mmCIF file of N, CA and C in Angstrom:
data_model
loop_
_atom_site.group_PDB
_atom_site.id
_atom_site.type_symbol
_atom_site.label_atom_id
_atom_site.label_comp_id
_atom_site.label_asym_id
_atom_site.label_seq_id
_atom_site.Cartn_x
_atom_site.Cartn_y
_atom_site.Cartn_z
ATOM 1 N N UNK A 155 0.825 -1.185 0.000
ATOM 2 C CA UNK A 155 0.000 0.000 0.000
ATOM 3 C C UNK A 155 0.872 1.252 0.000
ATOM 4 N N UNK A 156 1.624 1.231 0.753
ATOM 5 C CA UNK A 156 2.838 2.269 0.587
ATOM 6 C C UNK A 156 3.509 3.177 -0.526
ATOM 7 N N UNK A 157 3.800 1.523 -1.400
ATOM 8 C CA UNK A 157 4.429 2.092 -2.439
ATOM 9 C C UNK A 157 3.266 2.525 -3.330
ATOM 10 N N UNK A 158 1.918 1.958 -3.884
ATOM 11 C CA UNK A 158 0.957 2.733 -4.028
ATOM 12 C C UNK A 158 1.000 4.435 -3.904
ATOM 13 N N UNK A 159 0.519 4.228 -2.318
ATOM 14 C CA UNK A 159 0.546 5.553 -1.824
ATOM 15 C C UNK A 159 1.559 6.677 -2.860
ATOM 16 N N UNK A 160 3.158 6.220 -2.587
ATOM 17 C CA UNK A 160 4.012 7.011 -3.380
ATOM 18 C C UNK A 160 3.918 7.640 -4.999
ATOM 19 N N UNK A 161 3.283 6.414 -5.361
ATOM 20 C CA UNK A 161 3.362 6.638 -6.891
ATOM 21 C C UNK A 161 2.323 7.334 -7.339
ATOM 22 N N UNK A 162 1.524 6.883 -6.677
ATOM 23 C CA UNK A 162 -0.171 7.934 -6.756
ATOM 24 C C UNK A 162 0.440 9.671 -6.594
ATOM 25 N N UNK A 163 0.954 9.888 -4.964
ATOM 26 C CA UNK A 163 1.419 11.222 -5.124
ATOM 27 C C UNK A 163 2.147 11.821 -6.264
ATOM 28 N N UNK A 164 3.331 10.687 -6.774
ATOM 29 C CA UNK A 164 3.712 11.494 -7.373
ATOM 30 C C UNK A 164 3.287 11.373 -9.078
ATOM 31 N N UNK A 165 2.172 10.234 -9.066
ATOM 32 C CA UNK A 165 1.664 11.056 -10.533
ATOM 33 C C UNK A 165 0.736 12.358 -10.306
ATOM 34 N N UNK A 166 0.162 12.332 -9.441
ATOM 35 C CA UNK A 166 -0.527 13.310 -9.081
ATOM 36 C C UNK A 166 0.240 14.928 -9.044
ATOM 37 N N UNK A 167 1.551 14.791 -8.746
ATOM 38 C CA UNK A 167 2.285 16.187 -8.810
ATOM 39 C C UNK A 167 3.118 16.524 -10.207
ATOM 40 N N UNK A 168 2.837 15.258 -10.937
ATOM 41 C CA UNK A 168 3.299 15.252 -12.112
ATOM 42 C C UNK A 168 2.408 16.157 -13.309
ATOM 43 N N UNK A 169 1.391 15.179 -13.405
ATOM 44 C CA UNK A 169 -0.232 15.366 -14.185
ATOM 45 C C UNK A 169 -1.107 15.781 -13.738
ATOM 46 N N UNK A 170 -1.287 16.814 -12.634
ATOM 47 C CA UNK A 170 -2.512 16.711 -12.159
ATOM 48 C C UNK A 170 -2.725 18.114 -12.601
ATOM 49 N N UNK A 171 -4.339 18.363 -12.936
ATOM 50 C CA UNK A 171 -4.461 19.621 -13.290
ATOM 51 C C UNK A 171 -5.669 19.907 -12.751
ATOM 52 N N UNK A 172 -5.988 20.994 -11.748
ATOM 53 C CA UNK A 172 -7.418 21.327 -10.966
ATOM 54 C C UNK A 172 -7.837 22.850 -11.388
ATOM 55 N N UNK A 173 -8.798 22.810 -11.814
ATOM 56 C CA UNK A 173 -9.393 24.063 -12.138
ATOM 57 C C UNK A 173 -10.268 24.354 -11.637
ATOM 58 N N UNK A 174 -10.795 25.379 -10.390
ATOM 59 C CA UNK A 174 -11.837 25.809 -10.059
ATOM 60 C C UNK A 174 -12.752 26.792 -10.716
ATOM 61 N N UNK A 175 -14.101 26.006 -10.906
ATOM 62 C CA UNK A 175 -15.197 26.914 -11.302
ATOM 63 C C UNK A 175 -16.015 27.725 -10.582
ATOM 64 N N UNK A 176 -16.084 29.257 -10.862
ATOM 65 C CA UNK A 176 -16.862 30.262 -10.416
ATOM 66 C C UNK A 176 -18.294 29.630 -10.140
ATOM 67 N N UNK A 177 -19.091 29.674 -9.117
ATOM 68 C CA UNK A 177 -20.371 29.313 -9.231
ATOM 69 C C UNK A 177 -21.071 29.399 -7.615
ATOM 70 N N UNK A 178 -22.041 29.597 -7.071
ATOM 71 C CA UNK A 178 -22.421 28.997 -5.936
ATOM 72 C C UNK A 178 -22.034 27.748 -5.422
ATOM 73 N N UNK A 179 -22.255 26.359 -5.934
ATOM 74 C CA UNK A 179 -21.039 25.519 -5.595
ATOM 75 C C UNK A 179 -19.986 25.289 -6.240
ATOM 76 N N UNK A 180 -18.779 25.585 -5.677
ATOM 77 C CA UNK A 180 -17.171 25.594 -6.162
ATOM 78 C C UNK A 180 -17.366 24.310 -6.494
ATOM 79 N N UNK A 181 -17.003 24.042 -7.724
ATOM 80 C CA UNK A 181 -16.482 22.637 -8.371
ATOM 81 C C UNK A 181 -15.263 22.492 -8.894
ATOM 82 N N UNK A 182 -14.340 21.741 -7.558
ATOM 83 C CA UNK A 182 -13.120 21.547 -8.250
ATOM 84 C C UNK A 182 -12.751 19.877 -9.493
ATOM 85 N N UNK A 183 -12.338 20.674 -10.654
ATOM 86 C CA UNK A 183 -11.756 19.758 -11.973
ATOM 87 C C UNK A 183 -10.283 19.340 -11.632
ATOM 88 N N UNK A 184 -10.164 17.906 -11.801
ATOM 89 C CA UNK A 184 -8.871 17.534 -11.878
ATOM 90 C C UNK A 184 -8.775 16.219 -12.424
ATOM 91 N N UNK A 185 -7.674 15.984 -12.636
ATOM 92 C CA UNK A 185 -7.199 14.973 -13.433
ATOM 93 C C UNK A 185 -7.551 13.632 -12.321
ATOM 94 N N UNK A 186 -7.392 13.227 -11.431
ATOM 95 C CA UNK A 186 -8.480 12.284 -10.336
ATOM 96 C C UNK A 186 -9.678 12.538 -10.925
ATOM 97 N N UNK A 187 -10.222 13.594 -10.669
ATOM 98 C CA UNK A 187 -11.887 13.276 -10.634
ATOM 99 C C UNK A 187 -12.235 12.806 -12.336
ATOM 100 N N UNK A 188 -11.269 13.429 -12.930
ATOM 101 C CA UNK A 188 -11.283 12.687 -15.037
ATOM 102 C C UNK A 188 -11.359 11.132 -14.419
ATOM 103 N N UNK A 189 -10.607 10.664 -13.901
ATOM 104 C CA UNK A 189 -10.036 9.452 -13.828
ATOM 105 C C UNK A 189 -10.922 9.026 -13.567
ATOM 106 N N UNK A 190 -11.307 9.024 -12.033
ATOM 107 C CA UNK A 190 -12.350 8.302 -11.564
ATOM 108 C C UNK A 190 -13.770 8.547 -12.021
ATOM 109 N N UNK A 191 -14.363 9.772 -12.732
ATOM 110 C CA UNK A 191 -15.425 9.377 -13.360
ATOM 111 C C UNK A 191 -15.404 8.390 -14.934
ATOM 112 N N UNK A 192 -14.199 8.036 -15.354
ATOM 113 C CA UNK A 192 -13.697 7.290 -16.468
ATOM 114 C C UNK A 192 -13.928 6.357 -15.955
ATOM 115 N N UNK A 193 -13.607 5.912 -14.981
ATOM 116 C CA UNK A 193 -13.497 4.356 -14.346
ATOM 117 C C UNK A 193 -14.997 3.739 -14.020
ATOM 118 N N UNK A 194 -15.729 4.777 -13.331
ATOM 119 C CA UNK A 194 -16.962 4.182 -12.971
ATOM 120 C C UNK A 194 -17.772 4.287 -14.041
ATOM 121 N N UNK A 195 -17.129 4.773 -15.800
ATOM 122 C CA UNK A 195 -18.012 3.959 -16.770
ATOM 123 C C UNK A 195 -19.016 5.741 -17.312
ATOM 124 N N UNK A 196 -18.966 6.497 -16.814
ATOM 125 C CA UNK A 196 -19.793 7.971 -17.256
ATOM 126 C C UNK A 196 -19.882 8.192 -18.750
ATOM 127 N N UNK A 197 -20.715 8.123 -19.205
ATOM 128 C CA UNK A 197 -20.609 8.266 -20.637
ATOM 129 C C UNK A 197 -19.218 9.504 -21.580
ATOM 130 N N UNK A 198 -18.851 9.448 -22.648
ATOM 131 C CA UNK A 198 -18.039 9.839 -23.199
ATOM 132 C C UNK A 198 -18.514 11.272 -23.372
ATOM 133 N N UNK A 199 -19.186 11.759 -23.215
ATOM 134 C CA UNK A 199 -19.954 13.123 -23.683
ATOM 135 C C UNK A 199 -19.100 13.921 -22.136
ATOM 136 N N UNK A 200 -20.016 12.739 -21.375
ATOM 137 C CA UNK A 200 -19.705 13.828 -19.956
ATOM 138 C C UNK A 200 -18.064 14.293 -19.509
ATOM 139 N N UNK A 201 -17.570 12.868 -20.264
ATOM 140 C CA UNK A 201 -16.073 12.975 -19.767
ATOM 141 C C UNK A 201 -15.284 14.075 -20.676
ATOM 142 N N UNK A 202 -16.109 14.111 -21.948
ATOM 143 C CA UNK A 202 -15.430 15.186 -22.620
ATOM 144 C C UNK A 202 -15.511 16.604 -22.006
ATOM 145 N N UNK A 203 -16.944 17.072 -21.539
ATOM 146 C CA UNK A 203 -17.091 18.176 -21.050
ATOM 147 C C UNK A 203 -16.416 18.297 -20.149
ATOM 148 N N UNK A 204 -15.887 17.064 -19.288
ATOM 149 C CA UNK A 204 -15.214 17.245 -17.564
ATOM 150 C C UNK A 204 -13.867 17.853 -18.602
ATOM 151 N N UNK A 205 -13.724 16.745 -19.247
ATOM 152 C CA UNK A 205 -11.966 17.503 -20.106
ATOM 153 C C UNK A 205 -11.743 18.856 -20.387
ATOM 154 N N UNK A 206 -12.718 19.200 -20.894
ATOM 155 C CA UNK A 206 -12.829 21.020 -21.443
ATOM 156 C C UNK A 206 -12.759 21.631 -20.143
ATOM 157 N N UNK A 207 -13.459 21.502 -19.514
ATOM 158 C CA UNK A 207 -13.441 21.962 -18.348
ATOM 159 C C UNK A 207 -12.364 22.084 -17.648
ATOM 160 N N UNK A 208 -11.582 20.726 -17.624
ATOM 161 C CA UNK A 208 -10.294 20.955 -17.014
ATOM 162 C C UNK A 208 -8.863 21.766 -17.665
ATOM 163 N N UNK A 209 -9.130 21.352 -18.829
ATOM 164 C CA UNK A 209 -8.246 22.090 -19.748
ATOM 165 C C UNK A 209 -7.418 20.874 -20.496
ATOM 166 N N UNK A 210 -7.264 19.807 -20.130
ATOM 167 C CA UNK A 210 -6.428 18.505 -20.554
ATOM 168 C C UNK A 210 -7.531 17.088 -20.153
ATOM 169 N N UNK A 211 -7.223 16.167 -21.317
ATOM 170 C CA UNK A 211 -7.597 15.071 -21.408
ATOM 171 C C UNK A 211 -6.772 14.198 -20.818
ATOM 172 N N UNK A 212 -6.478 14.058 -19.720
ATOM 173 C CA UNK A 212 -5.741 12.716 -19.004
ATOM 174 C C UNK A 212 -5.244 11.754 -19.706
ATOM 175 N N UNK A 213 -4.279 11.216 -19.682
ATOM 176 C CA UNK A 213 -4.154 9.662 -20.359
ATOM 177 C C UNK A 213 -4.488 8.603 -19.879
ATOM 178 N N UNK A 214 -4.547 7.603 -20.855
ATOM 179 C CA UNK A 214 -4.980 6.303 -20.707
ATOM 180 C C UNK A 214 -4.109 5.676 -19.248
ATOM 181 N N UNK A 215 -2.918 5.913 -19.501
ATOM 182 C CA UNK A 215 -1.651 5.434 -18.799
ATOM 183 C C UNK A 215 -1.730 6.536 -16.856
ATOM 184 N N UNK A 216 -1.798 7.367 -17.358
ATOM 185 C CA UNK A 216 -2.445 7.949 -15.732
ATOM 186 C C UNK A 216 -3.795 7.903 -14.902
ATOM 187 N N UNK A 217 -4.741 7.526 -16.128
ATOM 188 C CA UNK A 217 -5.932 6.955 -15.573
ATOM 189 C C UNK A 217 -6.204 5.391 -15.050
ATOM 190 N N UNK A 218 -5.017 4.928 -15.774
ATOM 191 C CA UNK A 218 -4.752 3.301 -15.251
ATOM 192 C C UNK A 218 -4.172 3.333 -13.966
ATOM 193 N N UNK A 219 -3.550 4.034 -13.816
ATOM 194 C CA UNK A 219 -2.590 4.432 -12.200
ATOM 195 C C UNK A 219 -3.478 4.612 -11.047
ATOM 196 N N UNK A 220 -4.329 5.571 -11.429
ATOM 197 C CA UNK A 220 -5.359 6.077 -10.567
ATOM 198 C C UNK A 220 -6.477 5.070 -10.205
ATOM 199 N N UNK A 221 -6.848 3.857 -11.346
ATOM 200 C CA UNK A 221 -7.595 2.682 -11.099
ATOM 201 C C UNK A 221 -7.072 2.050 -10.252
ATOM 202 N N UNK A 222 -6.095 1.660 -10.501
ATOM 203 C CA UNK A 222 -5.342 0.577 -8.963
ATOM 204 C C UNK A 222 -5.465 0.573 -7.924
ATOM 205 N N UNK A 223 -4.958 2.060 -7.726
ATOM 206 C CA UNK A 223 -4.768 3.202 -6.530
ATOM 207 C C UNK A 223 -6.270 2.914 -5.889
ATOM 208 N N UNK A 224 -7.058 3.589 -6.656
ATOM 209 C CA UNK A 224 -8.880 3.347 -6.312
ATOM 210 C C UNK A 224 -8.918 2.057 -5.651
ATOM 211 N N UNK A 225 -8.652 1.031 -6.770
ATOM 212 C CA UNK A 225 -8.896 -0.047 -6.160
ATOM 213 C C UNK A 225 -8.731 -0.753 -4.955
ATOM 214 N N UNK A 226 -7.751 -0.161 -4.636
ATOM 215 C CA UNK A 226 -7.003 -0.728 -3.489
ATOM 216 C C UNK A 226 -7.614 0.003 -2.005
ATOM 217 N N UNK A 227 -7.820 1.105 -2.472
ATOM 218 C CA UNK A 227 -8.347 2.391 -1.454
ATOM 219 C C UNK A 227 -9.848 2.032 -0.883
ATOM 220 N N UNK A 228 -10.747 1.574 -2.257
ATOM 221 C CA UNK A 228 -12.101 2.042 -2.066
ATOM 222 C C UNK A 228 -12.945 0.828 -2.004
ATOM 223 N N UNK A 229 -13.486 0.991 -0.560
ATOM 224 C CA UNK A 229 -13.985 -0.658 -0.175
ATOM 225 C C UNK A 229 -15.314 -0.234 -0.994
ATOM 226 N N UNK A 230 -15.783 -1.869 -1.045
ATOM 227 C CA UNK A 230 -16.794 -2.315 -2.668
ATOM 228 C C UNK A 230 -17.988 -1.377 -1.934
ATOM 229 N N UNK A 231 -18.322 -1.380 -1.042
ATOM 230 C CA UNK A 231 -19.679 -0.509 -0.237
ATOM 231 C C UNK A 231 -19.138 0.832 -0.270
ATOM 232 N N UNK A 232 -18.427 2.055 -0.786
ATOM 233 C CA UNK A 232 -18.554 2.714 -0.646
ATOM 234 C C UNK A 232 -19.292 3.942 -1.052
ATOM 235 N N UNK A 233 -19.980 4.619 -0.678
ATOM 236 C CA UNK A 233 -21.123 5.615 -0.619
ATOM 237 C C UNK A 233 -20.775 6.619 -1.007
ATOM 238 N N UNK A 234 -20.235 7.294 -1.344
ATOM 239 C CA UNK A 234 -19.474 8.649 -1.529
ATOM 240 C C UNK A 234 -19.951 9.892 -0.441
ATOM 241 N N UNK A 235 -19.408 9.600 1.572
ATOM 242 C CA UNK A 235 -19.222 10.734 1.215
ATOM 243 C C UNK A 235 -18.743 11.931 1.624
ATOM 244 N N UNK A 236 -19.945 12.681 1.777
ATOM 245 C CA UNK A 236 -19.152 14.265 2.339
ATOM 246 C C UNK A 236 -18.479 13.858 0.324
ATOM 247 N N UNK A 237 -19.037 13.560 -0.470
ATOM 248 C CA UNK A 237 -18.712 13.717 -2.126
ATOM 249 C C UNK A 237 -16.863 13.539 -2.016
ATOM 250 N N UNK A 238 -16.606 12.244 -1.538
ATOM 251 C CA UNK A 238 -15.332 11.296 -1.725
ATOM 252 C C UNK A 238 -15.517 10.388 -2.551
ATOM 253 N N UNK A 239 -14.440 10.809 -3.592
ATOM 254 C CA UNK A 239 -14.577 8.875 -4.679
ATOM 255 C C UNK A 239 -13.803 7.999 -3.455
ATOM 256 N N UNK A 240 -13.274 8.274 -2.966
ATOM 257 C CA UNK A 240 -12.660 7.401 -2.214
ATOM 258 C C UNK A 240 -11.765 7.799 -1.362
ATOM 259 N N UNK A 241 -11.990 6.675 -0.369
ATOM 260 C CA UNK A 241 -11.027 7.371 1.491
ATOM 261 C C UNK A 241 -9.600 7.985 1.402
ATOM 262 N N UNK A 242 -9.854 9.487 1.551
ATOM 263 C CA UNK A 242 -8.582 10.036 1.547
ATOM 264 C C UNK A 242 -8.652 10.704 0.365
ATOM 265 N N UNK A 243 -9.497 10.806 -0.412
ATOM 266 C CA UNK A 243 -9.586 11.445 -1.805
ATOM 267 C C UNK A 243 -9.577 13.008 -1.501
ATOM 268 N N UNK A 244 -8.775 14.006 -1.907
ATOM 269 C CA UNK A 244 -8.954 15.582 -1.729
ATOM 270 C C UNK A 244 -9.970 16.010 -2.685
ATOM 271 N N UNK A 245 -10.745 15.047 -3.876
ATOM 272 C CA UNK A 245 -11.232 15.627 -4.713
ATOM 273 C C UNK A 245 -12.252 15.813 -4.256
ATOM 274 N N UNK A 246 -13.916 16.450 -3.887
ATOM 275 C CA UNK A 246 -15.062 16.844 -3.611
ATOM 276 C C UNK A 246 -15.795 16.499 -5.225
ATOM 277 N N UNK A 247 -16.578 15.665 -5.242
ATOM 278 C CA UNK A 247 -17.736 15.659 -6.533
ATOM 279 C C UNK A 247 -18.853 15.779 -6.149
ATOM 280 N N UNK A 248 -19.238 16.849 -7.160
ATOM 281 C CA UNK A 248 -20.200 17.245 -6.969
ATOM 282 C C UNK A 248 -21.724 16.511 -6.605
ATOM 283 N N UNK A 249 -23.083 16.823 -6.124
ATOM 284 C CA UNK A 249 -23.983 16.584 -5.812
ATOM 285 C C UNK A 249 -24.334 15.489 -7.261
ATOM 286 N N UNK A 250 -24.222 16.541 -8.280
ATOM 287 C CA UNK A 250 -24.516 15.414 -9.712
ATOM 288 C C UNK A 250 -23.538 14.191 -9.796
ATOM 289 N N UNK A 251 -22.566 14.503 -9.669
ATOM 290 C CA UNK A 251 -21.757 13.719 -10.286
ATOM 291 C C UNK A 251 -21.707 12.452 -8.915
ATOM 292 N N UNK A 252 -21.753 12.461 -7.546
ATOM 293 C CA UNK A 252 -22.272 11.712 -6.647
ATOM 294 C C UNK A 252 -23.685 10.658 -7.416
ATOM 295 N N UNK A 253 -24.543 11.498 -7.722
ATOM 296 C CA UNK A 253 -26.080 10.843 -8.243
ATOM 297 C C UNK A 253 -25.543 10.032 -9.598
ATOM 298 N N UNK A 254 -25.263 10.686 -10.103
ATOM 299 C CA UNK A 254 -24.783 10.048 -11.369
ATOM 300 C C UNK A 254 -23.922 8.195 -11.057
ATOM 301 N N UNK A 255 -22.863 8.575 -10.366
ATOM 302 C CA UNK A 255 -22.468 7.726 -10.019
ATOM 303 C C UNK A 255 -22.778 5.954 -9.007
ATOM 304 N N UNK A 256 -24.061 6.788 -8.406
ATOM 305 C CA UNK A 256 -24.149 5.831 -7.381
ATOM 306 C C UNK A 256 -25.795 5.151 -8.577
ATOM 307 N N UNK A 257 -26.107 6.034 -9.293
ATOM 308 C CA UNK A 257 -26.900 5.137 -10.584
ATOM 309 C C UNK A 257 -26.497 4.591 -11.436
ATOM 310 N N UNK A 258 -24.925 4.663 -11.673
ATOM 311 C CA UNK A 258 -24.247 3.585 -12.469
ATOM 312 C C UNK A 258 -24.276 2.552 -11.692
ATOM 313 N N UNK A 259 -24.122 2.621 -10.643
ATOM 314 C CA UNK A 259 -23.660 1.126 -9.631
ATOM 315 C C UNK A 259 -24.876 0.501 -9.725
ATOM 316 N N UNK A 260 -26.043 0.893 -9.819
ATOM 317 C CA UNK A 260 -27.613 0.527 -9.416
ATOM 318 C C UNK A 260 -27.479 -0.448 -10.645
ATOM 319 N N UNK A 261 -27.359 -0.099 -11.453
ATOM 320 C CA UNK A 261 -27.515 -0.296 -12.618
ATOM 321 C C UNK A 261 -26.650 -1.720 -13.191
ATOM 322 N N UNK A 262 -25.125 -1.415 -12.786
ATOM 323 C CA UNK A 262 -24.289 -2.904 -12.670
ATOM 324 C C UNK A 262 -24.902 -4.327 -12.216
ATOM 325 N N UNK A 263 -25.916 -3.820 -10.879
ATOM 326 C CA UNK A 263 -26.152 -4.932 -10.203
ATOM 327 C C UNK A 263 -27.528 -5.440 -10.331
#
């Protein structure tokens, strides 16, 4: 888990790009939250807009990093929250993107 831990940080200080949006709720964009809404399957539309939004399209190869990482992190029951993809996550997702997500899972099973 450790070495995890390490490599996660430091793709994260490598690639990571967070852009905050002006709005009543602050929505922070970053290359995690690309990732992990990639992973849990969000249609291609949405992930494009998350991209614009952020300013960069993540790679395949840093979004694979960030799967592991998840994996390893985020027990199978987890709820998102206080809007955590997962324990220890700094990223906050939003109210939608929470709903969105926990109706993909509905939907798997």
């Amino acid at each position: 888990m450790t070495k995890s831990f390490f490599i996660f940080i430091a793709l994260g200080l490598l690639t990571s790009h967070t852009v905050l949006a002006e709005s009543a709720d602050e929505v922070i964009y970053s290359t995690e939250g690309y990732c992990v809404l990639g992973n849990e399957g969000v249609s291609e539309d949405y992930l494009k807009a998350y991209a614009k939004k952020l300013g960069t399209t993540p790679s395949a190869r840093v979004c694979h990093s960030f799967k592991e990482i998840v994996a390893e992190a985020r027990p199978k029951d987890w709820d998102y929250p206080e809007g955590r993809a997962y324990p220890g996550s700094v990223v906050i997702l939003s109210q939608s993107q929470v709903t969105l997500l926990k109706s993909l899972k509905k939907t798997e099973q």
